[in-house]
């Protein structure tokens, strides 16, 4: 086995990085690319009584607002097939229950990340 730690390594992207001209993954645009932003609960436990997503749906660039009302049904409603540690649950927009603070309760999909964030 030969030791390679500390040996010089040619990096094809090196000159671009040190000149501030390198492009990173987030800077590439793919045709028809969409961006998503999660809407998270602000409470630790409870039930969603209602969601008014109308304003978000009408916001510029928004393609979809996904909530438990319109999310596709998952096998076993998104619950794990085994017993998760400490009774944790990941319902994945399958019902209106909130199990922990910051749980995703919606997803806004838009043509740009800025539009998704603004609508969320």
PDB file of C-alpha atoms in Angstrom:
ATOM      1  CA  UNK A   1       0.000   0.000   0.000  1.00  0.00           C
ATOM      2  CA  UNK A   2       1.403   3.385  -0.949  1.00  0.00           C
ATOM      3  CA  UNK A   3       0.817   6.491   1.117  1.00  0.00           C
ATOM      4  CA  UNK A   4      -0.791   9.365  -0.806  1.00  0.00           C
ATOM      5  CA  UNK A   5      -1.568  11.805   2.004  1.00  0.00           C
ATOM      6  CA  UNK A   6       0.251  15.074   1.433  1.00  0.00           C
ATOM      7  CA  UNK A   7       1.081  14.415  -2.205  1.00  0.00           C
ATOM      8  CA  UNK A   8       0.044  17.060  -4.732  1.00  0.00           C
ATOM      9  CA  UNK A   9      -3.200  16.384  -6.560  1.00  0.00           C
ATOM     10  CA  UNK A  10      -4.142  18.047  -9.833  1.00  0.00           C
ATOM     11  CA  UNK A  11      -7.635  19.519  -9.659  1.00  0.00           C
ATOM     12  CA  UNK A  12      -9.192  20.442 -12.942  1.00  0.00           C
ATOM     13  CA  UNK A  13     -11.553  22.817 -11.150  1.00  0.00           C
ATOM     14  CA  UNK A  14      -8.801  24.389  -9.026  1.00  0.00           C
ATOM     15  CA  UNK A  15      -8.046  27.440 -11.192  1.00  0.00           C
ATOM     16  CA  UNK A  16     -11.760  28.246 -11.585  1.00  0.00           C
ATOM     17  CA  UNK A  17     -12.350  27.976  -7.843  1.00  0.00           C
ATOM     18  CA  UNK A  18      -9.489  30.244  -6.824  1.00  0.00           C
ATOM     19  CA  UNK A  19     -10.564  32.789  -9.457  1.00  0.00           C
ATOM     20  CA  UNK A  20     -14.167  32.730  -8.195  1.00  0.00           C
ATOM     21  CA  UNK A  21     -15.460  31.456 -11.541  1.00  0.00           C
ATOM     22  CA  UNK A  22     -16.385  27.856 -10.650  1.00  0.00           C
ATOM     23  CA  UNK A  23     -20.037  26.870 -11.088  1.00  0.00           C
ATOM     24  CA  UNK A  24     -21.633  24.836  -8.340  1.00  0.00           C
ATOM     25  CA  UNK A  25     -24.539  22.395  -8.603  1.00  0.00           C
ATOM     26  CA  UNK A  26     -27.133  24.961  -7.489  1.00  0.00           C
ATOM     27  CA  UNK A  27     -26.056  27.274 -10.305  1.00  0.00           C
ATOM     28  CA  UNK A  28     -26.946  24.875 -13.123  1.00  0.00           C
ATOM     29  CA  UNK A  29     -30.418  25.144 -14.639  1.00  0.00           C
ATOM     30  CA  UNK A  30     -32.090  22.083 -16.108  1.00  0.00           C
ATOM     31  CA  UNK A  31     -34.968  22.343 -18.586  1.00  0.00           C
ATOM     32  CA  UNK A  32     -38.337  22.599 -16.800  1.00  0.00           C
ATOM     33  CA  UNK A  33     -36.642  22.507 -13.378  1.00  0.00           C
ATOM     34  CA  UNK A  34     -38.831  23.174 -10.344  1.00  0.00           C
ATOM     35  CA  UNK A  35     -37.906  24.123  -6.786  1.00  0.00           C
ATOM     36  CA  UNK A  36     -39.603  23.134  -3.533  1.00  0.00           C
ATOM     37  CA  UNK A  37     -39.758  24.671  -0.081  1.00  0.00           C
ATOM     38  CA  UNK A  38     -41.184  22.975   3.013  1.00  0.00           C
ATOM     39  CA  UNK A  39     -43.857  24.566   5.188  1.00  0.00           C
ATOM     40  CA  UNK A  40     -43.250  23.380   8.748  1.00  0.00           C
ATOM     41  CA  UNK A  41     -45.479  23.250  11.803  1.00  0.00           C
ATOM     42  CA  UNK A  42     -45.020  25.892  14.462  1.00  0.00           C
ATOM     43  CA  UNK A  43     -46.462  23.691  17.206  1.00  0.00           C
ATOM     44  CA  UNK A  44     -45.211  20.447  18.742  1.00  0.00           C
ATOM     45  CA  UNK A  45     -48.451  18.472  18.786  1.00  0.00           C
ATOM     46  CA  UNK A  46     -51.963  18.913  17.504  1.00  0.00           C
ATOM     47  CA  UNK A  47     -54.360  18.626  14.600  1.00  0.00           C
ATOM     48  CA  UNK A  48     -54.545  20.830  11.528  1.00  0.00           C
ATOM     49  CA  UNK A  49     -58.027  22.341  11.658  1.00  0.00           C
ATOM     50  CA  UNK A  50     -57.745  23.990   8.241  1.00  0.00           C
ATOM     51  CA  UNK A  51     -55.232  25.137   5.667  1.00  0.00           C
ATOM     52  CA  UNK A  52     -55.922  28.080   3.378  1.00  0.00           C
ATOM     53  CA  UNK A  53     -53.425  27.647   0.559  1.00  0.00           C
ATOM     54  CA  UNK A  54     -55.292  29.876  -1.916  1.00  0.00           C
ATOM     55  CA  UNK A  55     -52.935  32.838  -1.691  1.00  0.00           C
ATOM     56  CA  UNK A  56     -49.882  30.598  -2.067  1.00  0.00           C
ATOM     57  CA  UNK A  57     -51.451  28.807  -5.043  1.00  0.00           C
ATOM     58  CA  UNK A  58     -52.028  32.160  -6.791  1.00  0.00           C
ATOM     59  CA  UNK A  59     -48.511  33.469  -6.049  1.00  0.00           C
ATOM     60  CA  UNK A  60     -46.200  34.098  -9.024  1.00  0.00           C
ATOM     61  CA  UNK A  61     -44.439  31.004 -10.330  1.00  0.00           C
ATOM     62  CA  UNK A  62     -46.189  28.510  -8.047  1.00  0.00           C
ATOM     63  CA  UNK A  63     -46.837  25.151  -9.696  1.00  0.00           C
ATOM     64  CA  UNK A  64     -48.262  23.193  -6.759  1.00  0.00           C
ATOM     65  CA  UNK A  65     -49.037  23.482  -3.069  1.00  0.00           C
ATOM     66  CA  UNK A  66     -48.980  20.010  -1.550  1.00  0.00           C
ATOM     67  CA  UNK A  67     -50.616  19.306   1.835  1.00  0.00           C
ATOM     68  CA  UNK A  68     -52.235  16.314   3.519  1.00  0.00           C
ATOM     69  CA  UNK A  69     -55.391  17.188   1.543  1.00  0.00           C
ATOM     70  CA  UNK A  70     -53.855  16.446  -1.876  1.00  0.00           C
ATOM     71  CA  UNK A  71     -50.700  14.384  -1.241  1.00  0.00           C
ATOM     72  CA  UNK A  72     -50.592  10.958  -2.901  1.00  0.00           C
ATOM     73  CA  UNK A  73     -51.478   8.091  -0.592  1.00  0.00           C
ATOM     74  CA  UNK A  74     -48.440   6.120   0.544  1.00  0.00           C
ATOM     75  CA  UNK A  75     -48.340   2.461   1.597  1.00  0.00           C
ATOM     76  CA  UNK A  76     -49.326   2.184   5.261  1.00  0.00           C
ATOM     77  CA  UNK A  77     -50.082   5.932   5.098  1.00  0.00           C
ATOM     78  CA  UNK A  78     -46.338   6.642   5.282  1.00  0.00           C
ATOM     79  CA  UNK A  79     -45.812   4.948   8.617  1.00  0.00           C
ATOM     80  CA  UNK A  80     -42.748   2.765   9.131  1.00  0.00           C
ATOM     81  CA  UNK A  81     -43.136  -1.005   8.803  1.00  0.00           C
ATOM     82  CA  UNK A  82     -41.138  -1.438  12.025  1.00  0.00           C
ATOM     83  CA  UNK A  83     -41.254   0.248  15.430  1.00  0.00           C
ATOM     84  CA  UNK A  84     -39.244   3.491  15.144  1.00  0.00           C
ATOM     85  CA  UNK A  85     -37.141   4.614  18.124  1.00  0.00           C
ATOM     86  CA  UNK A  86     -38.854   6.604  20.870  1.00  0.00           C
ATOM     87  CA  UNK A  87     -42.216   6.252  19.122  1.00  0.00           C
ATOM     88  CA  UNK A  88     -41.161   8.628  16.346  1.00  0.00           C
ATOM     89  CA  UNK A  89     -43.500   8.919  13.428  1.00  0.00           C
ATOM     90  CA  UNK A  90     -43.089  10.273   9.913  1.00  0.00           C
ATOM     91  CA  UNK A  91     -46.519  10.632   8.351  1.00  0.00           C
ATOM     92  CA  UNK A  92     -45.340  12.387   5.159  1.00  0.00           C
ATOM     93  CA  UNK A  93     -48.420  14.579   4.615  1.00  0.00           C
ATOM     94  CA  UNK A  94     -50.777  11.623   5.048  1.00  0.00           C
ATOM     95  CA  UNK A  95     -53.056  13.129   7.678  1.00  0.00           C
ATOM     96  CA  UNK A  96     -53.728  16.327   9.567  1.00  0.00           C
ATOM     97  CA  UNK A  97     -51.856  15.323  12.722  1.00  0.00           C
ATOM     98  CA  UNK A  98     -48.805  17.225  13.946  1.00  0.00           C
ATOM     99  CA  UNK A  99     -46.387  15.031  15.894  1.00  0.00           C
ATOM    100  CA  UNK A 100     -43.437  17.384  16.482  1.00  0.00           C
ATOM    101  CA  UNK A 101     -42.397  21.008  16.099  1.00  0.00           C
ATOM    102  CA  UNK A 102     -41.060  21.695  12.644  1.00  0.00           C
ATOM    103  CA  UNK A 103     -42.821  18.711  11.055  1.00  0.00           C
ATOM    104  CA  UNK A 104     -43.447  19.280   7.331  1.00  0.00           C
ATOM    105  CA  UNK A 105     -47.130  20.091   6.827  1.00  0.00           C
ATOM    106  CA  UNK A 106     -46.879  21.356   3.268  1.00  0.00           C
ATOM    107  CA  UNK A 107     -44.609  21.763   0.260  1.00  0.00           C
ATOM    108  CA  UNK A 108     -44.661  24.668  -2.168  1.00  0.00           C
ATOM    109  CA  UNK A 109     -43.319  23.867  -5.643  1.00  0.00           C
ATOM    110  CA  UNK A 110     -42.474  26.763  -7.951  1.00  0.00           C
ATOM    111  CA  UNK A 111     -40.424  27.748 -10.977  1.00  0.00           C
ATOM    112  CA  UNK A 112     -37.715  29.360  -8.835  1.00  0.00           C
ATOM    113  CA  UNK A 113     -36.530  28.825  -5.276  1.00  0.00           C
ATOM    114  CA  UNK A 114     -37.330  32.473  -4.516  1.00  0.00           C
ATOM    115  CA  UNK A 115     -40.937  32.029  -5.658  1.00  0.00           C
ATOM    116  CA  UNK A 116     -41.297  28.832  -3.601  1.00  0.00           C
ATOM    117  CA  UNK A 117     -39.936  30.535  -0.475  1.00  0.00           C
ATOM    118  CA  UNK A 118     -42.102  33.627  -0.921  1.00  0.00           C
ATOM    119  CA  UNK A 119     -45.276  31.585  -1.396  1.00  0.00           C
ATOM    120  CA  UNK A 120     -44.500  29.311   1.552  1.00  0.00           C
TER     121      UNK A 120
END
